[in-house]
Coordinates of C-alpha atoms and ligand atoms in Angstrom, one line a residue:
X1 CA 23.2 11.8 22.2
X2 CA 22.6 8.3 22.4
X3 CA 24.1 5.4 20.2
X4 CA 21.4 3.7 17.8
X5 CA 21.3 1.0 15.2
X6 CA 21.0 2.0 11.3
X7 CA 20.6 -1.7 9.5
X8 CA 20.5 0.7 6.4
X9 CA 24.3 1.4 7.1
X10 CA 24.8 -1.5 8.8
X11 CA 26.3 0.1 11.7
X12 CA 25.8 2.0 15.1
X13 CA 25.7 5.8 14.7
X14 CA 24.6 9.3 16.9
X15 CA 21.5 10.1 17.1
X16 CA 19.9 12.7 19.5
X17 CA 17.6 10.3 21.2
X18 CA 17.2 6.2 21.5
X19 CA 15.4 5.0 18.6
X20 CA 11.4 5.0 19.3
X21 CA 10.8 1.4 17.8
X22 CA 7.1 1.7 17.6
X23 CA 4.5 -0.9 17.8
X24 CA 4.8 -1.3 13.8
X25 CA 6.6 1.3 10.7
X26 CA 4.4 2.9 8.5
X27 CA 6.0 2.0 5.2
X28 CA 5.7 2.3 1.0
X29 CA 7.3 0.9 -1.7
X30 CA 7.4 3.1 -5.2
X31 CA 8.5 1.3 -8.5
X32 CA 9.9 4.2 -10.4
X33 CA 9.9 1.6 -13.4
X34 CA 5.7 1.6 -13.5
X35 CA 5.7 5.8 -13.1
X36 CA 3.9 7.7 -15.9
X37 CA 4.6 11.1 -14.3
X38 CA 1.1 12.0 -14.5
X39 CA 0.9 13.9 -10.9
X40 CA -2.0 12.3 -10.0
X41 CA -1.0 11.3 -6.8
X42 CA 0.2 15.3 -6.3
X43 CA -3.0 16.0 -7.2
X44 CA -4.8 14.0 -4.7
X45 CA -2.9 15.1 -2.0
X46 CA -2.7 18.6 -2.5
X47 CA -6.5 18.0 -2.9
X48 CA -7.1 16.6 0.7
X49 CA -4.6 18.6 2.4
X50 CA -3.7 21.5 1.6
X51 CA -6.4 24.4 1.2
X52 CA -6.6 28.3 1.5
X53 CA -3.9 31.0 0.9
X54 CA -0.4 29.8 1.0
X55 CA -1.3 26.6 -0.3
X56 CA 0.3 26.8 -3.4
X57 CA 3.9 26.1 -2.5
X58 CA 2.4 23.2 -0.6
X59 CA 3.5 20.3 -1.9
X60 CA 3.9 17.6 0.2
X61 CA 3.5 14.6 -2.5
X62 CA 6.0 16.0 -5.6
X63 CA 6.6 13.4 -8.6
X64 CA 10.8 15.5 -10.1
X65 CA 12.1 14.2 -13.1
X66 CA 15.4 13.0 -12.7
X67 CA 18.6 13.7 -13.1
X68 CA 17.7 17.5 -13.1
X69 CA 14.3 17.9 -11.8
X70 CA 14.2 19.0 -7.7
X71 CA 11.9 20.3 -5.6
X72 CA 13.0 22.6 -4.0
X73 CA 15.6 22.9 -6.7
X74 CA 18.9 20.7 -6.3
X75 CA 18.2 19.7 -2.9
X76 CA 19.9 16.2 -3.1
X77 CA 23.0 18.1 -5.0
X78 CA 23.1 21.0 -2.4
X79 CA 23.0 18.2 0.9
X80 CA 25.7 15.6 -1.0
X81 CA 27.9 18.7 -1.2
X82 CA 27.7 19.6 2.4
X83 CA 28.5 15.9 3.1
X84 CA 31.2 15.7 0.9
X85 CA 32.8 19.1 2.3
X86 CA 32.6 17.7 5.8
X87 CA 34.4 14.7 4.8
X88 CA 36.0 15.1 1.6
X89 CA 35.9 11.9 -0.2
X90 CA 35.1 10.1 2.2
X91 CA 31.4 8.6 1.5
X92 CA 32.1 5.3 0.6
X93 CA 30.2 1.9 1.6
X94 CA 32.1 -1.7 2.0
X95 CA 30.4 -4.2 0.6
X96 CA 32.4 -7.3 1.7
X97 CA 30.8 -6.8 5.4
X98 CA 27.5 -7.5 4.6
X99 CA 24.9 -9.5 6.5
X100 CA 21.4 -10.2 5.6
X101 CA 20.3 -9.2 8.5
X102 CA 21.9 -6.4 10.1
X103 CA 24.1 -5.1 7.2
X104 CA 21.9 -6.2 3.8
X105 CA 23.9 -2.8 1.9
X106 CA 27.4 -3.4 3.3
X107 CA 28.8 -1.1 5.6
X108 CA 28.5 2.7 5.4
X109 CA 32.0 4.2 5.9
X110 CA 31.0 7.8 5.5
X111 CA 29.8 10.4 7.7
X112 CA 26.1 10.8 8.0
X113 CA 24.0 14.0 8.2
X114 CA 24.2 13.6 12.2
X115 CA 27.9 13.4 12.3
X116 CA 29.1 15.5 10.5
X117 CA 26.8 18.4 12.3
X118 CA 28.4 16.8 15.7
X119 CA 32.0 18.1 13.9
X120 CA 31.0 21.5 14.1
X121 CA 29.2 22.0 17.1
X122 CA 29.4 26.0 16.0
X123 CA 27.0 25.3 13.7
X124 CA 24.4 24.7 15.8
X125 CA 22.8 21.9 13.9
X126 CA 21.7 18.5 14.9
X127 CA 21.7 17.5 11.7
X128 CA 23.9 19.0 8.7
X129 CA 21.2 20.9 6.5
X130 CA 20.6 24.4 4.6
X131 CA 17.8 26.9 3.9
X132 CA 16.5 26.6 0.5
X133 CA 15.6 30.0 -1.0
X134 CA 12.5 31.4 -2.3
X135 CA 13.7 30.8 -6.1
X136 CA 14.7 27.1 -5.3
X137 CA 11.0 26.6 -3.9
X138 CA 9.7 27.9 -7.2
X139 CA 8.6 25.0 -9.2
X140 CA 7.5 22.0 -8.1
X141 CA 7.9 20.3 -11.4
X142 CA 11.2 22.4 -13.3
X143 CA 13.0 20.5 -15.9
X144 CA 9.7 17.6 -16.3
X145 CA 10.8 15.0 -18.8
X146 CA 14.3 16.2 -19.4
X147 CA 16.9 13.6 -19.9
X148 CA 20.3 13.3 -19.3
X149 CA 21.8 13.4 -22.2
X150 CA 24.9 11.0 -23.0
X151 CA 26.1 8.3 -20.7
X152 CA 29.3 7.2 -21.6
X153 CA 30.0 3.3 -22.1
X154 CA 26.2 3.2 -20.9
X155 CA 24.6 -0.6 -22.7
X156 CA 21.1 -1.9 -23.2
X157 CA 19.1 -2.0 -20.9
X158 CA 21.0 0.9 -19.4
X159 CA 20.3 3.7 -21.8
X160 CA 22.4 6.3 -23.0
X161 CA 19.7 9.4 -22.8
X162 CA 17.8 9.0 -19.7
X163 CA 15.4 10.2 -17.4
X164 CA 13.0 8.8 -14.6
X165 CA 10.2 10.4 -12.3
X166 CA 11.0 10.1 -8.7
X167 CA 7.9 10.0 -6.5
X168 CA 8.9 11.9 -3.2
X169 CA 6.8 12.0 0.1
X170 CA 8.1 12.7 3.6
X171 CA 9.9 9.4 4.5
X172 CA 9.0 9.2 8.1
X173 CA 12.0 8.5 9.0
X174 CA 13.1 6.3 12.0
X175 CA 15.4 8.8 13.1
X176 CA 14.0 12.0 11.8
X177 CA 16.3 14.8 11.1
X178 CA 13.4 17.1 11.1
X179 CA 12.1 15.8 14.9
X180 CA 16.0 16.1 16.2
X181 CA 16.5 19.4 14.8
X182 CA 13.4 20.9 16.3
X183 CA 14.0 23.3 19.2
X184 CA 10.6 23.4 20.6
X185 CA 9.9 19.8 20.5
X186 CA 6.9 20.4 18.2
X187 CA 7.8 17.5 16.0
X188 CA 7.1 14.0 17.2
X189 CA 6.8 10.2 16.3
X190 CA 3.9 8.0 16.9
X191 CA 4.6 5.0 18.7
X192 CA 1.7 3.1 16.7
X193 CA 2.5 3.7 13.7
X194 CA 6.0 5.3 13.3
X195 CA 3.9 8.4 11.4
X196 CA 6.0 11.5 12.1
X197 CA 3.6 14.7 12.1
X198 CA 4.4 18.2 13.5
X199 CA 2.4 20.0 16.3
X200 CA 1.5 23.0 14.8
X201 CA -0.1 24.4 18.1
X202 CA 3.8 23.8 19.5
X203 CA 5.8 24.8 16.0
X204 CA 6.6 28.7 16.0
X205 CA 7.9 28.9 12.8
X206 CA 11.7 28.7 13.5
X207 CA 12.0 26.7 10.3
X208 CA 14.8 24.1 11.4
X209 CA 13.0 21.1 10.3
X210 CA 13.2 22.9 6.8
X211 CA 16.9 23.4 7.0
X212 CA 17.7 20.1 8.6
X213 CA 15.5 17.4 6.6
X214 CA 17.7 16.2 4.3
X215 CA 14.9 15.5 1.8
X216 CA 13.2 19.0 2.5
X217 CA 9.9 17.5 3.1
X218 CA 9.1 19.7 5.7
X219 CA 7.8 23.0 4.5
X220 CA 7.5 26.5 6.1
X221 CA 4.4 27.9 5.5
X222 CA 4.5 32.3 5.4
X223 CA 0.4 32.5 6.0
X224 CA 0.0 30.6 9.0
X225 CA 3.4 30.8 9.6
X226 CA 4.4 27.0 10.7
X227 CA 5.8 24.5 9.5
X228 CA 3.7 21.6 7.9
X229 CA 4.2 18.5 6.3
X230 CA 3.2 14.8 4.8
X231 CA 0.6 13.2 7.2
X232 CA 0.5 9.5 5.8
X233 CA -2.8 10.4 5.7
X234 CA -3.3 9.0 9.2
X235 CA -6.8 9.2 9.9
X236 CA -7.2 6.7 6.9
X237 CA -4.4 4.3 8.3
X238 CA -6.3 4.2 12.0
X239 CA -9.5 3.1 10.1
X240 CA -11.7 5.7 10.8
X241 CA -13.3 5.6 7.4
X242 CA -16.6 4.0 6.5
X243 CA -15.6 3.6 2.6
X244 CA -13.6 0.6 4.0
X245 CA -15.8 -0.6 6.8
X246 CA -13.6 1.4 9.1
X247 CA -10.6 -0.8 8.0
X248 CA -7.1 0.8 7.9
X249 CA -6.8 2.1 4.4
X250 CA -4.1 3.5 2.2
X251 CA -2.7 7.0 1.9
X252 CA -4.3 9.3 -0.7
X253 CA -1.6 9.4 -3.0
X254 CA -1.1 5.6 -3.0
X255 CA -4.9 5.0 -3.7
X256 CA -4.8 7.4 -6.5
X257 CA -2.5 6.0 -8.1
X258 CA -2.7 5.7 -11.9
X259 CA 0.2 3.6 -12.6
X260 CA -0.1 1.7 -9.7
X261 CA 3.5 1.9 -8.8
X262 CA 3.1 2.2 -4.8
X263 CA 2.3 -0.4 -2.4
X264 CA 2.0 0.3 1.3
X265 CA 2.5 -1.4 4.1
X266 CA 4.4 -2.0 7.8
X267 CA 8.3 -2.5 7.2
X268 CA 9.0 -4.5 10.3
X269 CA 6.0 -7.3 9.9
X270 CA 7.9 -10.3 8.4
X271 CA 4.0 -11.2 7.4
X272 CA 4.0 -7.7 5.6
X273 CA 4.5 -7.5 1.3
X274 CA 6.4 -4.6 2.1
X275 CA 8.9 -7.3 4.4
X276 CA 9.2 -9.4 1.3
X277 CA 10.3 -6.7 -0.9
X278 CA 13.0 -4.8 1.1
X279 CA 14.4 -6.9 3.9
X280 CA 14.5 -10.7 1.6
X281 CA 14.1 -10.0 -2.1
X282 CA 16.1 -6.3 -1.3
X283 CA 14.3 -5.4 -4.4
X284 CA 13.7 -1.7 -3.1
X285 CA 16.0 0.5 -1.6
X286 CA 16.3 3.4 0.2
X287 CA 16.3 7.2 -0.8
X288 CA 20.0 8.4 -0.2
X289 CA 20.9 5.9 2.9
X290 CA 23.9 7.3 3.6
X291 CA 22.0 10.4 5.1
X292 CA 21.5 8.4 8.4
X293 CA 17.5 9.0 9.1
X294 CA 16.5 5.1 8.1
X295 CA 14.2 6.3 5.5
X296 CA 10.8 4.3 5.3
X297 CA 10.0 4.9 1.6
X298 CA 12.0 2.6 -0.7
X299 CA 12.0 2.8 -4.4
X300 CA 12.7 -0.2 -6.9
X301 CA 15.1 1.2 -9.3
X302 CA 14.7 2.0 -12.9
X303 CA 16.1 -0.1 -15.1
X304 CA 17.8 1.8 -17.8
X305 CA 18.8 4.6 -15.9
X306 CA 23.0 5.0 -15.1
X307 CA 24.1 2.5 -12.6
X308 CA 26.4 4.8 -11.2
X309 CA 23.9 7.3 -11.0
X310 CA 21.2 4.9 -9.0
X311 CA 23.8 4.1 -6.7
X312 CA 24.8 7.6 -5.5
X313 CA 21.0 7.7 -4.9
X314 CA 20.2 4.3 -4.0
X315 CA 23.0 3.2 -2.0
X316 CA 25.3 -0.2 -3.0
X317 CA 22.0 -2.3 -3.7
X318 CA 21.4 -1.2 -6.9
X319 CA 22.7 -3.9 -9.2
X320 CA 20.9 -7.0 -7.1
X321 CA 17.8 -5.0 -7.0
X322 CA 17.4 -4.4 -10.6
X323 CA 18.8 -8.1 -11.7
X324 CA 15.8 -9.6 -8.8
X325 CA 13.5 -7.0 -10.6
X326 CA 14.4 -8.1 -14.4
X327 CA 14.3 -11.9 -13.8
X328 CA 11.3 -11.4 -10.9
X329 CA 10.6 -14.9 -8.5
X330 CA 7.3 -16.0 -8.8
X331 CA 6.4 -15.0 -5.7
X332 CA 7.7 -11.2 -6.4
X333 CA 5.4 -11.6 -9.4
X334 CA 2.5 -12.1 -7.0
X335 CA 3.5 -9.2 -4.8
X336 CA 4.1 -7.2 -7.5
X337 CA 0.0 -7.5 -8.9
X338 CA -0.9 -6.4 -5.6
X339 CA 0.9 -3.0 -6.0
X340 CA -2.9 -0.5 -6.8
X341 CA -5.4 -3.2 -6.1
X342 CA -7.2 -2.4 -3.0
X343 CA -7.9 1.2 -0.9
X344 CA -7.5 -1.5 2.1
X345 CA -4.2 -1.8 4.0
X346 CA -2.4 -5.0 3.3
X347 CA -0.8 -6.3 6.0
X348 CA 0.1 -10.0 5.4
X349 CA -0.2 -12.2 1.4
X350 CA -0.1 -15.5 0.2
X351 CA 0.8 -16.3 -3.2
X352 CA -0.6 -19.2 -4.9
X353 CA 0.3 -21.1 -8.4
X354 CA -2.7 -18.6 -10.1
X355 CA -3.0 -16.0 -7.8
X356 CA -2.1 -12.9 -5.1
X357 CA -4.3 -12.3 -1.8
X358 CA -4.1 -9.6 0.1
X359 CA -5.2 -10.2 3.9
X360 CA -6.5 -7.0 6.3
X361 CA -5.6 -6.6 10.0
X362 CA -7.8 -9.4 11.1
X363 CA -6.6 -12.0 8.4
X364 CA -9.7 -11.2 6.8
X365 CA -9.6 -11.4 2.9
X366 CA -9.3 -8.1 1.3
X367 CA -8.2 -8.3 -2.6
X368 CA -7.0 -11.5 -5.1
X369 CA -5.5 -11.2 -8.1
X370 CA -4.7 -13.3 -11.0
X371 CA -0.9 -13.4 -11.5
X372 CA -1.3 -14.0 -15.4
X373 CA -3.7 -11.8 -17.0
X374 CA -5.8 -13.9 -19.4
X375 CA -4.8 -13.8 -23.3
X376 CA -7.7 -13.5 -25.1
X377 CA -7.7 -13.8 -29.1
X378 CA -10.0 -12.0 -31.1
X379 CA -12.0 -14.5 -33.0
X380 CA -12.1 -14.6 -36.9
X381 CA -15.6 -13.5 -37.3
X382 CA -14.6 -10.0 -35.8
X383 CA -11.5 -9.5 -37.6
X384 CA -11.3 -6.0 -39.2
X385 CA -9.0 -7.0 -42.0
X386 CA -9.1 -10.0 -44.4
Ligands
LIG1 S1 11.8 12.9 5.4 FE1 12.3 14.8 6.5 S2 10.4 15.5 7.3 FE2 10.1 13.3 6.8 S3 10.6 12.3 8.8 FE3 12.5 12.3 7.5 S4 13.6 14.1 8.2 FE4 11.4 14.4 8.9
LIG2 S1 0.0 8.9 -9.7 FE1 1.4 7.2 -9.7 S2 2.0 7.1 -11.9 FE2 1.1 9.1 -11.6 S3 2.9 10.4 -11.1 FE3 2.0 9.7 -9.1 S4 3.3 7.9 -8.7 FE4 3.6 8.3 -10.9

């Protein structure tokens, strides 16, 4: 066990091994307010992936409705009450102790996923997890569009009835509860990129990535009988493709992206949009922090969803993130136009008075957008009515 650094928590906790730091974090912000639930981005991955029998549980970009929507079924639900069993009430965060830098959320009280497995070593888990079934695996889209129906004292812009999509990829986490839990060492992390991918020559089905990724984003696959998972596409994010000039380029799901809701990028590279929006304008937040992996994926919050609900999910951040996101800085506003604009990998920005630019690996200009979309009136002569 070795003792690392969670600024998610903003404390020290176990891990099995030191933390991997690599050269730079593959990272992607997701605003859940700009989602149309169209599956498009499902679409496009199961579409570059995933092929031949057995593919059709294979779904390693899912887009669930939430509060009720899972997939597999209830896997947030089923993990918080393992947590909660192993340390009844006890999941709480202290906000007071917070610190820009090392503790943005507060300090997490709780136990994470890690710990709590170390409490019962009979377990045999690195990580505290479960098996889903077959019937939990079923649907990858149950309950679409179903909304909560009545939250009590809920006020505009929180809304009484409520639903939202949340767009769910592997996480690649920084301390992966799917590479700790892994008996054969089949799972590992890149040093470049922070990618986590899974040996499949190495995997022999054992299936304890499935049990012990909290998100259950590893998935066991009965016709070739491994274990596979979210590749953050990474032949695209080397630069091997000539569509852009051999210039790192964004996952498939992000590219397709009909809303334009994701934005990818490196989470440590201050020079990075992805920087800006989680580590100074704490705009996005983790997916369930208090698990303990250091998720890379961060999602800026819907805005008339319940508070309390968000911050189960989200962690303590919720409020600031969705005041920053209501009452945006201009420079967030910039950011934000960049979100879908370019296949190429953005890894630093400038925002001007008019405009966003996106820069590539080399500085080199890659995409500019206007900031203010033009307003243009219809003139008189083509008016439809008198
Ligand atoms: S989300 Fe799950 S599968 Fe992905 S790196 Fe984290 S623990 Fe592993
Ligand atoms: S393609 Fe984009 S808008 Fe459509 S479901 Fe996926 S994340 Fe949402």
């Amino acid at each position: 066990m070795a003792r690392v650094y969670n600024w998610q928590l903003g404390r020290d906790m176990e891990y099995l091994y030191d933390r991997g730091n690599p050269e730079r974090q593959f990272a992607a912000v997701f605003n859940i307010n700009r989602c149309i639930g169209c599956q498009t981005c499902t679409m496009a991955c199961k579409s570059a992936w995933t092929f031949s029998d057995g593919q059709e549980y294979m779904w390693w970009n899912n887009v669930e409705s939430k509060p009720y929507g899972g997939y597999p079924q209830n896997w947030d639900v089923k993990t918080l009450s393992l947590l909660e069993k192993a340390n009844p009430g006890g999941q709480a965060w202290d906000t007071q102790a917070s610190d820009p830098d090392n503790a943005p959320y507060g300090v997490y009280g709780g136990m994470t996923i890690f710990e709590a497995a170390a409490q019962d070593l009979a377990a045999g888990q690195q990580a505290l997890g479960y098996n889903p079934t077959d019937r939990e695996w079923r649907f990858p889209n149950i309950y679409e569009d179903t909304s909560q129906t009545w939250t009590p004292g809920a006020e505009l812009p929180e809304h009484q009835a409520w639903f939202f999509y949340l767009q769910r990829i592997c996480n690649h986490c920084s301390y992966p509860a799917c590479l700790a839990a892994c008996p054969r060492k089949a799972i590992y992390k890149r040093p470049d990129d922070g990618i986590v991918l899974v040996d499949q020559k190495r995997c022999r089905g054992y299936r304890k990535c499935v049990e012990q990724c909290p998100y259950k984003k590893t998935l066991y696959r009965p016709t070739t009988r491994v274990a596979e998972k979210c590749v953050a596409c990474y032949p695209r994010v080397e630069g091997n493709d000539p569509l852009t000039e051999r210039e790192p380029m964004v996952t498939r799901c992000i590219s397709a992206c009909v809303g334009k809701i994701r934005l990818q990028g490196w989470i440590d590279d201050p020079k990075s949009p992805l920087h800006f929006l989680v580590r100074q304008e704490k705009v996005a937040l983790p997916l369930y922090p208090q698990f303990g992996t250091e998720p890379n994926i961060y999602y800026i919050p819907p805005r008339w969803a319940s508070r309390a609900y968000l911050r189960q999910m989200f962690g303590p951040g919720v409020e600031e993130a969705i005041e920053k996101y209501s009452k945006p800085s201009h420079e967030m506003l910039g950011v934000l136009q960049l979100f879908g604009s370019t296949q190429k990998l953005i890894f630093s920005y400038e925002v001007t008075d008019r405009e966003a630019i996106g820069f590539g690996k080399q500085g080199q200009e890659v995409v500019r957008v206007p900031i203010d979309e033009p307003v243009i009136v219809r003139p008189e002569t083509h008016l439809n009515i008198t």
